[in-house]
């Protein structure tokens, strides 16, 4: 696979999520089975591994001094102070079940935080790109900056695994955050959710126990759209929150009260 060597970081990220997503979609169309990771809803397929390998191989050639961290185990040390964080298929349960709500996601971070993120949803054909110094775009068109709205006027996207509901240290803050929203959605892909936040389709996103590959790509998109992002410790667990600034502040207050 040939990827031009002269692409800047943003163009490279956009190209890589597009190619990774296209590969995963093609493999799904040809037929896949899944293997359980930690639970019946936490699965992995050959497409996850193949898409991650695709991204890693290109980065090794074009950004050899940068580090790599991938959900499916890819890891390389950074000599540049920069690291690419890869989620080859986010929403694998949805992906394997034949649903549309999944994506390929990629972020670049440095010593001060996330630089940029890219998310591609192959079924809809939509591709987001944005970051802390890069206004977020959807299919190359700039998004409108996020208007500020309170929690009671917006949708909250979230997720809490059913097995976690028995833990009051997770359940109680989660319910407190959900209670203030206009409506709640649990759709099963953090990066798709955060892209929807950046696009103004969802008002705010809040979730505990989020790994870097489920947070950084979408965090970059929300920042690039003028939203607010935050991580906060609540009863010993890190929660990640992103969206319209007032709604984010209200979620943080609900989580920590």
C-alpha positions as semicolon CSV with decimal commas, in nm:
position;residue;x (nm);y (nm);z (nm)
1;X;0,000;0,000;0,000
2;X;0,141;0,335;-0,106
3;X;0,077;0,643;0,107
4;X;0,253;0,961;-0,010
5;X;0,554;1,044;0,204
6;X;0,496;1,420;0,193
7;X;0,164;1,427;0,383
8;X;0,151;1,645;0,692
9;X;0,031;1,492;1,020
10;X;-0,334;1,586;0,972
11;X;-0,354;1,461;0,615
12;X;-0,173;1,141;0,715
13;X;-0,415;1,076;1,001
14;X;-0,714;1,132;0,775
15;X;-0,575;0,900;0,510
16;X;-0,492;0,626;0,758
17;X;-0,834;0,611;0,924
18;X;-0,996;0,604;0,582
19;X;-0,782;0,313;0,466
20;X;-0,811;0,124;0,795
21;X;-1,188;0,163;0,794
22;X;-1,216;0,056;0,431
23;X;-1,010;-0,256;0,500
24;X;-1,222;-0,349;0,802
25;X;-1,545;-0,294;0,606
26;X;-1,418;-0,511;0,321
27;X;-1,324;-0,790;0,559
28;X;-1,662;-0,770;0,730
29;X;-1,835;-0,803;0,395
30;X;-1,635;-1,118;0,324
31;X;-1,734;-1,273;0,658
32;X;-1,580;-1,260;1,006
33;X;-1,605;-1,427;1,343
34;X;-1,514;-1,270;1,673
35;X;-1,310;-1,382;1,972
36;X;-1,402;-1,282;2,325
37;X;-1,157;-1,056;2,510
38;X;-1,295;-0,971;2,855
39;X;-1,668;-1,036;2,807
40;X;-1,929;-1,139;2,552
41;X;-1,960;-0,773;2,448
42;X;-1,582;-0,710;2,437
43;X;-1,472;-0,885;2,119
44;X;-1,197;-0,870;1,861
45;X;-1,184;-0,981;1,498
46;X;-0,921;-1,038;1,232
47;X;-1,025;-0,701;1,087
48;X;-0,919;-0,523;1,408
49;X;-0,573;-0,676;1,381
50;X;-0,538;-0,621;1,006
51;X;-0,647;-0,257;1,025
52;X;-0,409;-0,188;1,313
53;X;-0,123;-0,353;1,125
54;X;-0,197;-0,135;0,823
55;X;-0,171;0,184;1,028
56;X;0,139;0,071;1,216
57;X;0,324;-0,026;0,898
58;X;0,267;0,313;0,738
59;X;0,366;0,502;1,051
60;X;0,683;0,295;1,084
61;X;0,780;0,406;0,734
62;X;0,668;0,770;0,740
63;X;0,706;0,861;1,109
64;X;0,980;0,624;1,232
65;X;1,074;0,838;1,534
66;X;0,719;0,858;1,667
67;X;0,580;0,613;1,920
68;X;0,278;0,390;1,864
69;X;0,012;0,251;2,097
70;X;-0,269;0,036;1,957
71;X;-0,574;-0,120;2,118
72;X;-0,483;-0,459;1,975
73;X;-0,132;-0,460;2,117
74;X;0,083;-0,254;1,883
75;X;0,352;-0,068;2,074
76;X;0,666;0,121;1,977
77;X;0,869;0,368;2,187
78;X;0,883;0,735;2,097
79;X;1,212;0,906;2,016
80;X;1,040;1,229;1,910
81;X;0,816;1,294;2,213
82;X;0,512;1,215;1,997
83;X;0,293;0,904;1,997
84;X;0,017;0,784;1,766
85;X;-0,276;0,616;1,943
86;X;-0,471;0,370;1,727
87;X;-0,819;0,223;1,755
88;X;-0,851;0,023;1,432
89;X;-1,218;-0,067;1,489
90;X;-1,399;0,118;1,765
91;X;-1,736;-0,039;1,837
92;X;-1,631;-0,393;1,747
93;X;-1,948;-0,547;1,895
94;X;-2,155;-0,326;1,663
95;X;-1,917;-0,399;1,375
96;X;-1,942;-0,775;1,418
97;X;-2,320;-0,760;1,461
98;X;-2,361;-0,586;1,125
99;X;-2,452;-0,246;1,268
100;X;-2,343;0,088;1,123
101;X;-2,218;0,252;1,444
102;X;-1,845;0,181;1,436
103;X;-1,535;0,360;1,312
104;X;-1,161;0,366;1,275
105;X;-0,990;0,625;1,495
106;X;-0,641;0,769;1,534
107;X;-0,486;1,038;1,752
108;X;-0,146;1,203;1,780
109;X;-0,032;1,319;2,123
110;X;0,279;1,491;2,251
111;X;0,414;1,584;2,591
112;X;0,145;1,848;2,643
113;X;-0,158;1,642;2,538
114;X;-0,353;1,552;2,227
115;X;-0,243;1,722;1,904
116;X;-0,503;1,597;1,658
117;X;-0,753;1,322;1,599
118;X;-0,920;1,157;1,302
119;X;-1,232;0,939;1,293
120;X;-1,382;0,761;0,990
121;X;-1,720;0,587;0,983
122;X;-1,714;0,366;0,672
123;X;-2,087;0,288;0,663
124;X;-2,187;0,655;0,649
125;X;-1,872;0,760;0,466
126;X;-1,810;1,042;0,714
127;X;-1,462;1,148;0,815
128;X;-1,376;1,392;1,094
129;X;-1,043;1,564;1,150
130;X;-0,949;1,820;1,415
131;X;-0,729;1,912;1,708
132;X;-0,612;2,172;1,956
133;X;-0,476;2,398;1,678
134;X;-0,686;2,256;1,396
135;X;-1,051;2,351;1,351
136;X;-1,256;2,034;1,319
137;X;-1,386;1,940;0,976
138;X;-1,638;1,684;0,854
139;X;-1,556;1,551;0,508
140;X;-1,327;1,850;0,461
141;X;-1,589;2,113;0,547
142;X;-1,543;2,320;0,864
143;X;-1,792;2,251;1,141
144;X;-1,979;2,532;1,310
145;X;-1,826;2,612;1,651
146;X;-2,028;2,448;1,925
147;X;-2,288;2,678;2,076
148;X;-2,297;2,668;2,454
149;X;-2,603;2,493;2,598
150;X;-2,694;2,355;2,941
151;X;-2,724;1,985;3,014
152;X;-3,103;1,993;3,038
153;X;-3,121;2,098;2,672
154;X;-2,890;1,837;2,520
155;X;-2,841;1,466;2,471
156;X;-2,586;1,286;2,687
157;X;-2,400;0,994;2,526
158;X;-2,246;0,751;2,771
159;X;-2,173;0,388;2,849
160;X;-2,153;0,174;3,159
161;X;-2,114;-0,200;3,124
162;X;-2,401;-0,391;3,290
163;X;-2,158;-0,570;3,521
164;X;-2,054;-0,231;3,663
165;X;-2,404;-0,136;3,773
166;X;-2,364;-0,327;4,098
167;X;-2,078;-0,097;4,204
168;X;-2,224;0,213;4,374
169;X;-1,898;0,403;4,322
170;X;-1,971;0,387;3,947
171;X;-2,350;0,357;3,936
172;X;-2,433;0,653;4,158
173;X;-2,220;0,915;3,977
174;X;-2,336;0,777;3,642
175;X;-2,703;0,809;3,737
176;X;-2,644;1,158;3,874
177;X;-2,497;1,269;3,540
178;X;-2,774;1,104;3,337
179;X;-3,056;1,252;3,544
180;X;-2,983;1,608;3,434
181;X;-2,980;1,548;3,058
182;X;-3,261;1,602;2,810
183;X;-3,214;1,243;2,692
184;X;-2,950;0,969;2,709
185;X;-2,795;0,743;2,444
186;X;-2,573;0,435;2,483
187;X;-2,456;0,341;2,135
188;X;-2,132;0,152;2,188
189;X;-1,854;0,351;2,022
190;X;-1,681;0,628;2,214
191;X;-1,510;0,778;1,909
192;X;-1,835;0,782;1,710
193;X;-2,005;0,947;2,008
194;X;-1,735;1,212;2,041
195;X;-1,740;1,283;1,668
196;X;-2,115;1,337;1,704
197;X;-2,046;1,576;1,992
198;X;-1,803;1,773;1,773
199;X;-2,065;1,788;1,497
200;X;-2,332;1,918;1,736
201;X;-2,549;1,608;1,709
202;X;-2,490;1,511;2,073
203;X;-2,447;1,770;2,346
204;X;-2,209;1,602;2,589
205;X;-2,031;1,270;2,648
206;X;-1,933;1,119;2,982
207;X;-1,785;0,779;3,058
208;X;-1,567;0,613;3,321
209;X;-1,269;0,384;3,266
210;X;-1,188;0,511;2,917
211;X;-0,860;0,395;2,757
212;X;-0,655;0,643;2,557
213;X;-0,762;0,506;2,218
214;X;-1,130;0,561;2,305
215;X;-1,069;0,914;2,434
216;X;-0,793;1,097;2,250
217;X;-0,920;1,088;1,888
218;X;-1,261;1,223;1,989
219;X;-1,121;1,462;2,247
220;X;-0,920;1,627;1,970
221;X;-1,232;1,666;1,755
222;X;-1,430;1,827;2,037
223;X;-1,146;2,068;2,116
224;X;-1,119;2,161;1,750
225;X;-1,493;2,236;1,744
226;X;-1,467;2,475;2,037
227;X;-1,592;2,236;2,304
228;X;-1,458;2,162;2,648
229;X;-1,292;1,838;2,760
230;X;-1,200;1,722;3,108
231;X;-1,094;1,418;3,306
232;X;-1,178;1,396;3,673
233;X;-1,128;1,143;3,953
234;X;-1,458;1,030;4,105
235;X;-1,440;0,783;4,393
236;X;-1,112;0,641;4,265
237;X;-1,215;0,617;3,898
238;X;-1,121;0,851;3,614
239;X;-1,417;0,987;3,419
240;X;-1,379;1,152;3,077
241;X;-1,623;1,429;2,980
242;X;-1,648;1,635;2,660
243;X;-1,897;1,862;2,493
244;X;-2,063;2,200;2,517
245;X;-1,892;2,391;2,798
246;X;-2,186;2,452;3,031
247;X;-2,313;2,096;2,989
248;X;-1,964;1,964;3,068
249;X;-1,946;2,176;3,382
250;X;-2,285;2,049;3,495
251;X;-2,185;1,686;3,435
252;X;-1,864;1,736;3,634
253;X;-2,066;1,887;3,920
254;X;-2,311;1,594;3,913
255;X;-2,032;1,338;3,911
256;X;-1,849;1,490;4,207
257;X;-2,134;1,596;4,433
